Structures are given as C-alpha cells and as structure tokens.
mmCIF file of C-alpha atoms in Angstrom:
data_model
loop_
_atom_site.group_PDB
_atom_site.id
_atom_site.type_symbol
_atom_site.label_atom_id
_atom_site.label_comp_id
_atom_site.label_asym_id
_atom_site.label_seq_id
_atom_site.Cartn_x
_atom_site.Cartn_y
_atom_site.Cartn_z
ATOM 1 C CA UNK K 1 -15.525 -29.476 -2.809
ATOM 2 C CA UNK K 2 -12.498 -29.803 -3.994
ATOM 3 C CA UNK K 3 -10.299 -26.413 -2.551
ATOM 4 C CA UNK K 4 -7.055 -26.611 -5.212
ATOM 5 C CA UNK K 5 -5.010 -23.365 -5.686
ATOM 6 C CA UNK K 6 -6.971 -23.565 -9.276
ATOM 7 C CA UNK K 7 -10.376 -23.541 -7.186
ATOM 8 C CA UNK K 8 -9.751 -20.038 -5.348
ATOM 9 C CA UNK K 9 -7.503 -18.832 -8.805
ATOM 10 C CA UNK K 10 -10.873 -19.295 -10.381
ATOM 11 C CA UNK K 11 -12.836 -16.879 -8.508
ATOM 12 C CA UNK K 12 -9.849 -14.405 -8.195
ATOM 13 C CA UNK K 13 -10.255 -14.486 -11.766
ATOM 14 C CA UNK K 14 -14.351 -14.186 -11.328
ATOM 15 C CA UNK K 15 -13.128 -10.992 -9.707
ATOM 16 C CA UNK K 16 -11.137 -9.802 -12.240
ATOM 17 C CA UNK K 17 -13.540 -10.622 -14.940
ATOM 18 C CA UNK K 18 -15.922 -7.822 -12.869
ATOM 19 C CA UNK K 19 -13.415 -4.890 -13.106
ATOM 20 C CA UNK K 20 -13.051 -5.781 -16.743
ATOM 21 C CA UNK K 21 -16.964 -5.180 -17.470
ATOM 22 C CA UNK K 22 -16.649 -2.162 -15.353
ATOM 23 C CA UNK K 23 -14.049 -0.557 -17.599
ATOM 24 C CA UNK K 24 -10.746 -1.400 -15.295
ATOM 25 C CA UNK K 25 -7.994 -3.277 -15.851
ATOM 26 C CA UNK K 26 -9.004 -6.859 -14.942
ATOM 27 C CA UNK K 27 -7.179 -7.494 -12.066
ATOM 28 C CA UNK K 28 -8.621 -9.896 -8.629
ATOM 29 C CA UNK K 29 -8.248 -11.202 -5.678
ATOM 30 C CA UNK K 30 -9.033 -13.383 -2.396
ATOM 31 C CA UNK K 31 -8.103 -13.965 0.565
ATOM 32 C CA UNK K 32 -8.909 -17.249 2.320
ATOM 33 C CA UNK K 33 -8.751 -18.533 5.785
ATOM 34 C CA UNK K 34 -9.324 -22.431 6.619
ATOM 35 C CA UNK K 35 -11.058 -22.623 2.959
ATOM 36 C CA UNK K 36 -13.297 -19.612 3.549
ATOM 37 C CA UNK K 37 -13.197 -16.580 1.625
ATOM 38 C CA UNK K 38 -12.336 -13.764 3.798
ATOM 39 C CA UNK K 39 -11.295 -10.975 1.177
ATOM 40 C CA UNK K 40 -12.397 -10.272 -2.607
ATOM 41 C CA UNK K 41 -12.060 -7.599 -4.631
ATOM 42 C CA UNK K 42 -11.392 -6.011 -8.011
ATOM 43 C CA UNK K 43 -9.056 -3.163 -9.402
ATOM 44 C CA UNK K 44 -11.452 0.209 -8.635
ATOM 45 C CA UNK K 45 -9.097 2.541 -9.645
ATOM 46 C CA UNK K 46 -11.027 4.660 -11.825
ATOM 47 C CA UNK K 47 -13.892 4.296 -11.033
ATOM 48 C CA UNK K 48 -13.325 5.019 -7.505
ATOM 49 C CA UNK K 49 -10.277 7.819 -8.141
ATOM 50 C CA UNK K 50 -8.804 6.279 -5.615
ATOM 51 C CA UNK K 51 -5.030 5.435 -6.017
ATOM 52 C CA UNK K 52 -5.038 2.909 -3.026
ATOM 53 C CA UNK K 53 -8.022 1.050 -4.732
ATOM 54 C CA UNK K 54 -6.286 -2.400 -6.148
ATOM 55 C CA UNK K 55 -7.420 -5.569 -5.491
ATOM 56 C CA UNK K 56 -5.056 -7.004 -2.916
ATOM 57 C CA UNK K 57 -5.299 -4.058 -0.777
ATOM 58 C CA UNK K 58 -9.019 -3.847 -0.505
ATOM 59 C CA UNK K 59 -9.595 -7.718 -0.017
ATOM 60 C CA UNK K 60 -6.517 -7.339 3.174
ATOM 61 C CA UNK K 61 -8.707 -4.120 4.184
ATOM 62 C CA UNK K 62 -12.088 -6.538 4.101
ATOM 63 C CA UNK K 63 -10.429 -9.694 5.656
ATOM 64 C CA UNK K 64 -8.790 -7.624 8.638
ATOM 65 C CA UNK K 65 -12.341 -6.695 9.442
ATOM 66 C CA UNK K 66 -13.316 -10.050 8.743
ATOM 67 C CA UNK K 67 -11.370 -11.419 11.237
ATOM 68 C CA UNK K 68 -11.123 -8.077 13.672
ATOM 69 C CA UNK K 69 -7.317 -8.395 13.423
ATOM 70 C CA UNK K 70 -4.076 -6.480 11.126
ATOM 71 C CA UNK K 71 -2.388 -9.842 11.313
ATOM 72 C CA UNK K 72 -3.935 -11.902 8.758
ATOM 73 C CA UNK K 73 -2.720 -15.107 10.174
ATOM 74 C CA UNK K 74 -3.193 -18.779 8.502
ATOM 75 C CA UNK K 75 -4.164 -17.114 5.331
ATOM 76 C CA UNK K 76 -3.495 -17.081 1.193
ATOM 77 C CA UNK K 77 -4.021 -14.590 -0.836
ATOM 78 C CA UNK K 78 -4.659 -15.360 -4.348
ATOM 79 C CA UNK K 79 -4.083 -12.558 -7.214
ATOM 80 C CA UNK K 80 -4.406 -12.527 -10.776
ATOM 81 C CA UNK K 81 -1.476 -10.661 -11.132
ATOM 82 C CA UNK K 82 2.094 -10.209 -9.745
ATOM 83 C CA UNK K 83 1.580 -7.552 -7.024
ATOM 84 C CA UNK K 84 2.508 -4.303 -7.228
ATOM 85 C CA UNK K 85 5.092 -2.539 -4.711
ATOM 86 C CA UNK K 86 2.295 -0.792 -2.631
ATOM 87 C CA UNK K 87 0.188 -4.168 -2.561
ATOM 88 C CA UNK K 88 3.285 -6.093 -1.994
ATOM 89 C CA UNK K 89 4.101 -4.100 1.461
ATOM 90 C CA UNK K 90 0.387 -4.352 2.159
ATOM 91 C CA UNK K 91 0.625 -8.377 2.004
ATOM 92 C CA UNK K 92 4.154 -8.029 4.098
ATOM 93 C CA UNK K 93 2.231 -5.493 6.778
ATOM 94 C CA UNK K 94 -0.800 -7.959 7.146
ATOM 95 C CA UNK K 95 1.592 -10.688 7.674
ATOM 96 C CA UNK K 96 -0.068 -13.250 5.154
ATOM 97 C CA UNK K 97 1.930 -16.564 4.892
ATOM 98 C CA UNK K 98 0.972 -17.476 1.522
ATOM 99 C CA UNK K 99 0.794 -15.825 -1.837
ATOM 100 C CA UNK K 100 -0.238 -17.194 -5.197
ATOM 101 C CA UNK K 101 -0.470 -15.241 -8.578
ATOM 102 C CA UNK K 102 -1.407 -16.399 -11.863
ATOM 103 C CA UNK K 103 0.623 -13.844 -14.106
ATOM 104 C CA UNK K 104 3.895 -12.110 -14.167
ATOM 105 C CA UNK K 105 3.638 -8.067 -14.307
ATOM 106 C CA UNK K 106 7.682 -8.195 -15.885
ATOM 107 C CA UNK K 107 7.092 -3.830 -15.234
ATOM 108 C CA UNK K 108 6.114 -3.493 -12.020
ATOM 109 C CA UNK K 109 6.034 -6.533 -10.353
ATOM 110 C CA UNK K 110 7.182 -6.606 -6.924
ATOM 111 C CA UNK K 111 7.488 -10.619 -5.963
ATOM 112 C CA UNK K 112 9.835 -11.919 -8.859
ATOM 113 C CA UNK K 113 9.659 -9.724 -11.998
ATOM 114 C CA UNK K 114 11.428 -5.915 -10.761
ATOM 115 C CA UNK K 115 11.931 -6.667 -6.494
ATOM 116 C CA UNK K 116 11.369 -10.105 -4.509
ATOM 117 C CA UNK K 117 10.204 -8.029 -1.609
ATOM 118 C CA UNK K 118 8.236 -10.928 -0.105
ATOM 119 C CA UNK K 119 11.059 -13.126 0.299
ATOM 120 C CA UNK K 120 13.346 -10.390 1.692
ATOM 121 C CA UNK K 121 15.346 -11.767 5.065
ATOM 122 C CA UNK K 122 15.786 -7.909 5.846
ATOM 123 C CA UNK K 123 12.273 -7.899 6.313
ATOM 124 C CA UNK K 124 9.885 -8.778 9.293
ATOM 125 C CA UNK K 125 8.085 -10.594 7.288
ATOM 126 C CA UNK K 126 8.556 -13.053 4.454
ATOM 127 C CA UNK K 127 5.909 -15.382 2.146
ATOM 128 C CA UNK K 128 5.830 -18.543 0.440
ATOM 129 C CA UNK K 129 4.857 -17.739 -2.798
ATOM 130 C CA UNK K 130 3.458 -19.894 -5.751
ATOM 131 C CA UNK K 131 3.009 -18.452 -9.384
ATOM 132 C CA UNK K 132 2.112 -19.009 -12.923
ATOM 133 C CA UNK K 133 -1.664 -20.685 -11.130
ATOM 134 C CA UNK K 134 -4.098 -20.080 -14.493
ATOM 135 C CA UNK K 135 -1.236 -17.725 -15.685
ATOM 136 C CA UNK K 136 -2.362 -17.651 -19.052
ATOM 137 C CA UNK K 137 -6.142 -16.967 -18.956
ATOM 138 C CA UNK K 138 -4.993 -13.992 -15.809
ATOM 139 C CA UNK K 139 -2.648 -12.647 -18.501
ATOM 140 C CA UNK K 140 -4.945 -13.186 -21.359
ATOM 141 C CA UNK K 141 -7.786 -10.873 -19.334
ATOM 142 C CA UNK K 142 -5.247 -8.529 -19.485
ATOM 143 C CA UNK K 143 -4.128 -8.246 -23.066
ATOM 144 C CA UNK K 144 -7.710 -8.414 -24.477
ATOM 145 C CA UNK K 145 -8.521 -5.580 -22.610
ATOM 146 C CA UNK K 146 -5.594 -3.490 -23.571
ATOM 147 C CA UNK K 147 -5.975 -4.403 -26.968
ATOM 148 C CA UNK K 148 -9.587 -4.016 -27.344
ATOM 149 C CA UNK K 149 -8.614 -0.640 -25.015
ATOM 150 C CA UNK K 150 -6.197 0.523 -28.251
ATOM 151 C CA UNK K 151 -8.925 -0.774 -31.068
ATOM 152 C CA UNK K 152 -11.363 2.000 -28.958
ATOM 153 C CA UNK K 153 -8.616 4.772 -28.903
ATOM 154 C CA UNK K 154 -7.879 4.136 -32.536
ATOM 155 C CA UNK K 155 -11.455 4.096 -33.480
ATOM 156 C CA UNK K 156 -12.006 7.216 -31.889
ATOM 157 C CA UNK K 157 -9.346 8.788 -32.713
ATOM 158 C CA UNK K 158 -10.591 8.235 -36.364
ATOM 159 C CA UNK K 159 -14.229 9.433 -35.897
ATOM 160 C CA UNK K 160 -12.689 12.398 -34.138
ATOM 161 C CA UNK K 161 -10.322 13.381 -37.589
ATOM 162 C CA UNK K 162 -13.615 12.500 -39.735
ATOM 163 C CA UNK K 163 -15.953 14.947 -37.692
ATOM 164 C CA UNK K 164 -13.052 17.878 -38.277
ATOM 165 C CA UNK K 165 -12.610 17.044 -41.961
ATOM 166 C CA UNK K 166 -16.457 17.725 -42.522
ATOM 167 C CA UNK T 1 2.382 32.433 6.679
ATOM 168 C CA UNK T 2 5.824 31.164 5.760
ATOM 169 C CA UNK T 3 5.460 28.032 3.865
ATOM 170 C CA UNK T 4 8.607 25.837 4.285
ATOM 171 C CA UNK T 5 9.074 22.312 4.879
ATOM 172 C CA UNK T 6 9.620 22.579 8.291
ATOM 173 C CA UNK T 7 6.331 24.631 8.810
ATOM 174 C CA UNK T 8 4.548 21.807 7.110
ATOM 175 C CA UNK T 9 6.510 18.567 8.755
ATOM 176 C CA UNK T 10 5.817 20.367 11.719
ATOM 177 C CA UNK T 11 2.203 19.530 10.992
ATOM 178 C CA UNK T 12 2.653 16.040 10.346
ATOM 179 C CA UNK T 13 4.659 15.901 13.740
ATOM 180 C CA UNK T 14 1.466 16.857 15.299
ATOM 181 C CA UNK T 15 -0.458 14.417 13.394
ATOM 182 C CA UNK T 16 2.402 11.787 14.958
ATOM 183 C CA UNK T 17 1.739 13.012 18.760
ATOM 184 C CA UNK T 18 -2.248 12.209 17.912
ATOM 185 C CA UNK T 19 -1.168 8.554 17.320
ATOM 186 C CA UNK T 20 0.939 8.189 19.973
ATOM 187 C CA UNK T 21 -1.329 9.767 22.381
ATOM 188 C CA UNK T 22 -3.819 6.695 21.456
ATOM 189 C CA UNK T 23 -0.597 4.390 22.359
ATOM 190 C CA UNK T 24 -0.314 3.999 18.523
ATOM 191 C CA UNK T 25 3.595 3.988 16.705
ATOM 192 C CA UNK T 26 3.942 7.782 16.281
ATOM 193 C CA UNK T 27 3.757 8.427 12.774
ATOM 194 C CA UNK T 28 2.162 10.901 10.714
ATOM 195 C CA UNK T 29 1.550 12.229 7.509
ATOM 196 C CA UNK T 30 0.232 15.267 5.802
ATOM 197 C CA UNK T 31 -0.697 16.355 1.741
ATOM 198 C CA UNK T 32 0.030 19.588 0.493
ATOM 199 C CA UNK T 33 -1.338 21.039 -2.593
ATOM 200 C CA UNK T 34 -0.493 24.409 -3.263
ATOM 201 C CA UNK T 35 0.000 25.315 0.292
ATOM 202 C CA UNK T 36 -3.335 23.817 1.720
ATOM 203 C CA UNK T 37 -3.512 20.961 3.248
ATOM 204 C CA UNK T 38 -5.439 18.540 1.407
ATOM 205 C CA UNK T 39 -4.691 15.059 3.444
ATOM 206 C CA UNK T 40 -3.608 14.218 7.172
ATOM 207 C CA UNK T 41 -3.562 10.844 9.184
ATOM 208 C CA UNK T 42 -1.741 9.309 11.885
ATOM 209 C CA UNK T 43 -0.959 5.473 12.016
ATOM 210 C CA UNK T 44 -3.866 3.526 13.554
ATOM 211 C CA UNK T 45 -2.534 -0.068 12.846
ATOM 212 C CA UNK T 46 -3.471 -0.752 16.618
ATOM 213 C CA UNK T 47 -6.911 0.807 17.009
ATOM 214 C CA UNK T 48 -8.468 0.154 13.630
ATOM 215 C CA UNK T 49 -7.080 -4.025 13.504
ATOM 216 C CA UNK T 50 -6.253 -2.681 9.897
ATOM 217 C CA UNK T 51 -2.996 -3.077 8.235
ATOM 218 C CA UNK T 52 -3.080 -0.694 6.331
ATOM 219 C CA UNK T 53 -4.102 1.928 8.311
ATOM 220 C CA UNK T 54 -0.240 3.672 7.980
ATOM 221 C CA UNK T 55 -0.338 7.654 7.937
ATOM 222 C CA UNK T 56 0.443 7.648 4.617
ATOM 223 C CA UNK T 57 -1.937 5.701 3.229
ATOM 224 C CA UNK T 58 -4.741 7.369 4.794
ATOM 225 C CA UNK T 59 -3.674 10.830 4.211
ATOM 226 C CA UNK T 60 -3.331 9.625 0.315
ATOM 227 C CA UNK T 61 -6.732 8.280 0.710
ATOM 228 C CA UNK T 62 -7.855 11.285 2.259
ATOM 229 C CA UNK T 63 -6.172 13.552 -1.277
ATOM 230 C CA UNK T 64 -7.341 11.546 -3.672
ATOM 231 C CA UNK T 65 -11.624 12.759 -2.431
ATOM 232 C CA UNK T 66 -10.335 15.790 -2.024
ATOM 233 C CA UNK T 67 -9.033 16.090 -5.698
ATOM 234 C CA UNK T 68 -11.478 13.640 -6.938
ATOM 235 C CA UNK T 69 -8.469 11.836 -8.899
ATOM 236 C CA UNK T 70 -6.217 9.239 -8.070
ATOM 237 C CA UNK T 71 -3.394 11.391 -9.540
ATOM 238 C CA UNK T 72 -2.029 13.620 -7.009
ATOM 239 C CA UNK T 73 -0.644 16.138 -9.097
ATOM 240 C CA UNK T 74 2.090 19.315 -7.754
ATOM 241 C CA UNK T 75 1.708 17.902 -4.185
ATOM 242 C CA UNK T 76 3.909 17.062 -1.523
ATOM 243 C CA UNK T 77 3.712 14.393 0.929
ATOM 244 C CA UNK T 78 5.596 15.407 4.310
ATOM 245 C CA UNK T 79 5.790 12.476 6.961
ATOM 246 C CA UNK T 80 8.101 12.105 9.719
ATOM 247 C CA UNK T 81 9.417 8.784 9.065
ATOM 248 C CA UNK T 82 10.938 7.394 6.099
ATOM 249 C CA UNK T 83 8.096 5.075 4.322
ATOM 250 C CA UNK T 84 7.488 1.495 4.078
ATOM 251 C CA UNK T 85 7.161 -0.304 0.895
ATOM 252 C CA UNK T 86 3.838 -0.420 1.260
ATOM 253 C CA UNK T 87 3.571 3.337 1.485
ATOM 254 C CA UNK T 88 6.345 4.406 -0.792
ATOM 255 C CA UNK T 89 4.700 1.966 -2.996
ATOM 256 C CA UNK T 90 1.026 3.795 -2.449
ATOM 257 C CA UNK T 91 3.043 6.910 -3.164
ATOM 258 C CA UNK T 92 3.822 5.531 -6.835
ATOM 259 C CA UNK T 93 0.457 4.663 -7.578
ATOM 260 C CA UNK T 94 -0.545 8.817 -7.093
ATOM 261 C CA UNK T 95 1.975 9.639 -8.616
ATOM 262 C CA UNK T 96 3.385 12.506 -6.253
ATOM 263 C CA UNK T 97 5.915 14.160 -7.671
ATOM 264 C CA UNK T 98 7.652 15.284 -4.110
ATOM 265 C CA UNK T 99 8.293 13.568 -0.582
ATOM 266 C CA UNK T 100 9.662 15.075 2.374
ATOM 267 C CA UNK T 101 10.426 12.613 5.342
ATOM 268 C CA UNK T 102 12.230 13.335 8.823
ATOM 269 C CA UNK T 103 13.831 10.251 9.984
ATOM 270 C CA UNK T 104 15.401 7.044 8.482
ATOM 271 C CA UNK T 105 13.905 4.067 9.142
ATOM 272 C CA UNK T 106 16.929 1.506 8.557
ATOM 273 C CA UNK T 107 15.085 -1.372 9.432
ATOM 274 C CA UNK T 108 11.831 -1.080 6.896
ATOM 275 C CA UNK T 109 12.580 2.020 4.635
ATOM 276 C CA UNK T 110 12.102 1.780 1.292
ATOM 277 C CA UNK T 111 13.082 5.173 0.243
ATOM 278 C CA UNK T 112 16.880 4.761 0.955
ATOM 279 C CA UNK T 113 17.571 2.384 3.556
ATOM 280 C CA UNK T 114 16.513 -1.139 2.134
ATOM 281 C CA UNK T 115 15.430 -0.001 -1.054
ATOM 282 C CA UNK T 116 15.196 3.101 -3.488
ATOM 283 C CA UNK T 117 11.673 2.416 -5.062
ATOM 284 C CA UNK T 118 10.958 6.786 -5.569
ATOM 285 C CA UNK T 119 13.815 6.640 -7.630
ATOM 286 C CA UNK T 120 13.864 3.335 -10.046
ATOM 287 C CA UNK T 121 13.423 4.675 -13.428
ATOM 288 C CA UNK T 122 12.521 1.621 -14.328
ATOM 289 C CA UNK T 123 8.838 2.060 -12.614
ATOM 290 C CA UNK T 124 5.949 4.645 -14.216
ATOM 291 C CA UNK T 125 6.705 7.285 -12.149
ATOM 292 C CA UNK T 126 10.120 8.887 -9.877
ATOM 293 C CA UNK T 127 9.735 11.141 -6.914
ATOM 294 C CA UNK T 128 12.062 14.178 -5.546
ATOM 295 C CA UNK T 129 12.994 13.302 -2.415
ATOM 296 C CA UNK T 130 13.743 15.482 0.986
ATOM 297 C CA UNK T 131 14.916 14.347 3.547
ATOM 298 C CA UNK T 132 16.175 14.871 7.047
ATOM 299 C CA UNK T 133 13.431 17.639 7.519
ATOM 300 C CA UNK T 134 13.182 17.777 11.956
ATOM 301 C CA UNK T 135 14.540 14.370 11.862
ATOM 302 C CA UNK T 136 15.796 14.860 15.175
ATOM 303 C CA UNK T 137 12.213 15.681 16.474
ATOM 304 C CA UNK T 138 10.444 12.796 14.550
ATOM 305 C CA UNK T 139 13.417 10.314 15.374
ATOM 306 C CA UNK T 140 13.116 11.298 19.049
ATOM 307 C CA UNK T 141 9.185 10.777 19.092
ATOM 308 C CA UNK T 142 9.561 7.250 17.837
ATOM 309 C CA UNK T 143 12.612 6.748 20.557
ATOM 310 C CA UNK T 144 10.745 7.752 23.180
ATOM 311 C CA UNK T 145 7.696 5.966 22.627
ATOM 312 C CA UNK T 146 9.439 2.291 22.544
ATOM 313 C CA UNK T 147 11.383 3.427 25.820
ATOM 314 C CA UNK T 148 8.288 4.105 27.493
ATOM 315 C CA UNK T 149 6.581 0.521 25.657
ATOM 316 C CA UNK T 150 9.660 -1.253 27.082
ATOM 317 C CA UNK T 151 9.152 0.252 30.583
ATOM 318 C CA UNK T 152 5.577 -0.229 30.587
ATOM 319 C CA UNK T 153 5.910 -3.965 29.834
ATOM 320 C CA UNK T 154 8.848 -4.573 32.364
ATOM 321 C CA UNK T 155 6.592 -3.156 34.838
ATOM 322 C CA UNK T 156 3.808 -5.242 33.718
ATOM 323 C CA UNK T 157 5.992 -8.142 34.202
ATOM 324 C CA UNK T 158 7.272 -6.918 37.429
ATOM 325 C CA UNK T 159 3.704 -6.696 38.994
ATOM 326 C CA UNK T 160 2.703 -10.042 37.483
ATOM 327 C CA UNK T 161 5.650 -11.816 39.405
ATOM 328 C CA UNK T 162 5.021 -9.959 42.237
ATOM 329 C CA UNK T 163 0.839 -11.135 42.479
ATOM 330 C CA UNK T 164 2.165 -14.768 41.119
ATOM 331 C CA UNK T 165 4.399 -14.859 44.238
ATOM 332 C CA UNK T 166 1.771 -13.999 46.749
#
C-alpha cells in the first residue's frame, strides 16, 4: 500500500462525501498513527444539534480513546477543509504534530486564511502543516452542495409563491 | 433569588473546586438560559485522556441536548478562566451571544490576551464580553493548585533521592 498524503486525503474525503448524503456540509477527517487510522469522522452538525460536532473534533475525541491518551502523539490529521478556530485549538490541545488540509476556508479559517494559530510561538504547541492536498475536489464537495443547497431554496421558494397564488 | 453574575460565576467556581478536587486544572463552566442553568462541567483533561474534555466544551455540549439546537440562543456562558481557542472557538460555533469569565489567562487566552476571536467582525458571529467577574477567587484557585502541584512533585523528588540513597 502505498500511504501518500493523497492516500489518507482520499478517505478524509470518503468522509466528507458521507455528511454530504446526509444533508451536511461535506466536510472529513482522519487521524492516523504509524499508517493506521485512529480517528474519522464527518460534519454532524445538524443532524446531531450539536455545535461541537465537526469533523476534526470528533475524530481527536475517537483517537484519544483510541490510544487511551489527550496527547495525540506521532500523529496527522488530515481535513478536507481549513480548520475552524474551535477545531484549530482542539488540534493545538491534543498536541498533533502534523496537519494537512485540502481546501482553504478564506472566512473562517484558522491555519492560514483569517489566524495561523497552529504555527503561533506564543503557543504551547505548534504544527507542521501541509495544504492545498486534493484541494480542488475538497472545495468542489463544497460548492456543489451549496449550490445545489440554493437550486433547493429557490425551488421551494417558488412552489411555496405558486401554492399562495392558487 | 438574585440573579447576578457573581451569583452565577459563583456556580461555575464550584464546578472548578469539583475538578480540582479530582487533582484536575480547576476550571469550570456553567450555561445560563433565562436564569436556569442549562449546562455545567469542570475540566477533566486528566481523568477522561480526552482533549477536549475543557469545562466549556462540555457544558456547551451539555446546552446544546438540553435545547435540542446547536444554536445557543439569549444564553450566557460564565467560566472562571478566560477561554482557550479551542473553547472561545466552540463558543462561536453556538453562537452565544454573552460570556462572562473571571480571570485572564495571559499565556493561552483567546478572548483578550493572545487573541480577540469574540470580537472579529470578520467571523459569523461576535460575543459581549464580561470580564473580571470574582477574578480574584478563580485566579487564586488556579494559583493555589500549581503551588500545591509544585510541592507535591518536589516532595516526590525528595523521597525518591532519599530511597535511591539508601
């Protein structure tokens, strides 16, 4: 097997792909320890309610179990897209060397686009990070679903001004 | 019952002395949604192995079932010590509209001392923020926790040179 960055992108992506057919926005991600997945998950936001429910913070919830430890040691965590602040301190508190995302999130992004939090000396922790891994299909996930998202509000929208006309 | 800010951060003091009665950082965190308590935790980094088992993360947790929404609407999040990014962070992603914290943490805080995330107006949602609320009290419960870590561990050390001499 041949464990690239574009290997474990791929099913970080596989992970997105399943928040997408549940209605979320298609974000993933894994976590992986001497080539072994240790974390995935997907964006559960709504269908959970849960504002805490991305997918970086529940794969560092699953591999700190994994591994029976909050220091997530000799790891990489790879993420569809830039991480947000909250998941950004969650990869800083777990201590995770290595970060790679696929696309930029240029409004909230915490790692290049709005902060650089993980590469903050002021910190106690910092990252290597790598980006733009598969950058284009993570980002195209992402604008097919908010544009097939707008084509359903539209269409609906319509329907609903047809059934008051009648 | 007289509802003020101290009365509540008195609560999340409390929820502070359950964490560091289990030898855990003493931090803690409470919800408030029209004067009931709707969330509590205490950090449990150490006994859980999770990292992101930070008071306010939990108690946000905690809201969001109670509510059955990950929009925390007209609540207020009282914790004694100024959040992390992680935390301030999870606070964004409720969207709670008001924060309360006791003391500054200069070394992590990402509320005013490394970083202003409540109040970028470039992100989806701003906070108003309190603080100073019994920061003497929550400052003092941190202090004297690492005093009593430090003494602990130079006594450890003490007694190991002691049996290593014998």
């Amino acid at each position: 097997m041949n464990f690239t960055d574009e290997y474990f992108m791929d099913l970080a992506i596989a992970e997105a792909e399943k928040a997408g057919a549940l209605g979320e926005v298609p974000i993933g991600a894994i976590i992986v320890h001497n080539n072994e997945v240790i974390g995935s998950a997907h964006n559960l936001r709504e269908t959970t309610q849960n504002a805490v429910t991305h997918a970086e913070l529940m794969a560092i919830q699953q591999a700190c179990e994994k591994i029976g430890s909050w220091r997530l040691e000799e790891t990489t965590l790879y993420v569809t897209l830039e991480p947000c602040p909250m998941c950004a301190g969650a990869i800083l508190q777990s201590r995770i060397p290595r970060v790679v995302y696929g696309a930029r999130d240029i409004k909230a992004g915490c790692v290049h686009s709005l902060y650089t939090l993980l590469n903050d000396s002021r910190m106690n922790h910092e990252c290597e990070v790598t980006e733009g891994i598969k950058a284009e299909q993570c980002g195209e996930l992402l604008s097919t679903f908010f544009r097939e998202l707008r084509a359903r509000k539209k269409e609906e929208k319509r329907l609903r001004k047809l059934a008051e006309e009648k």
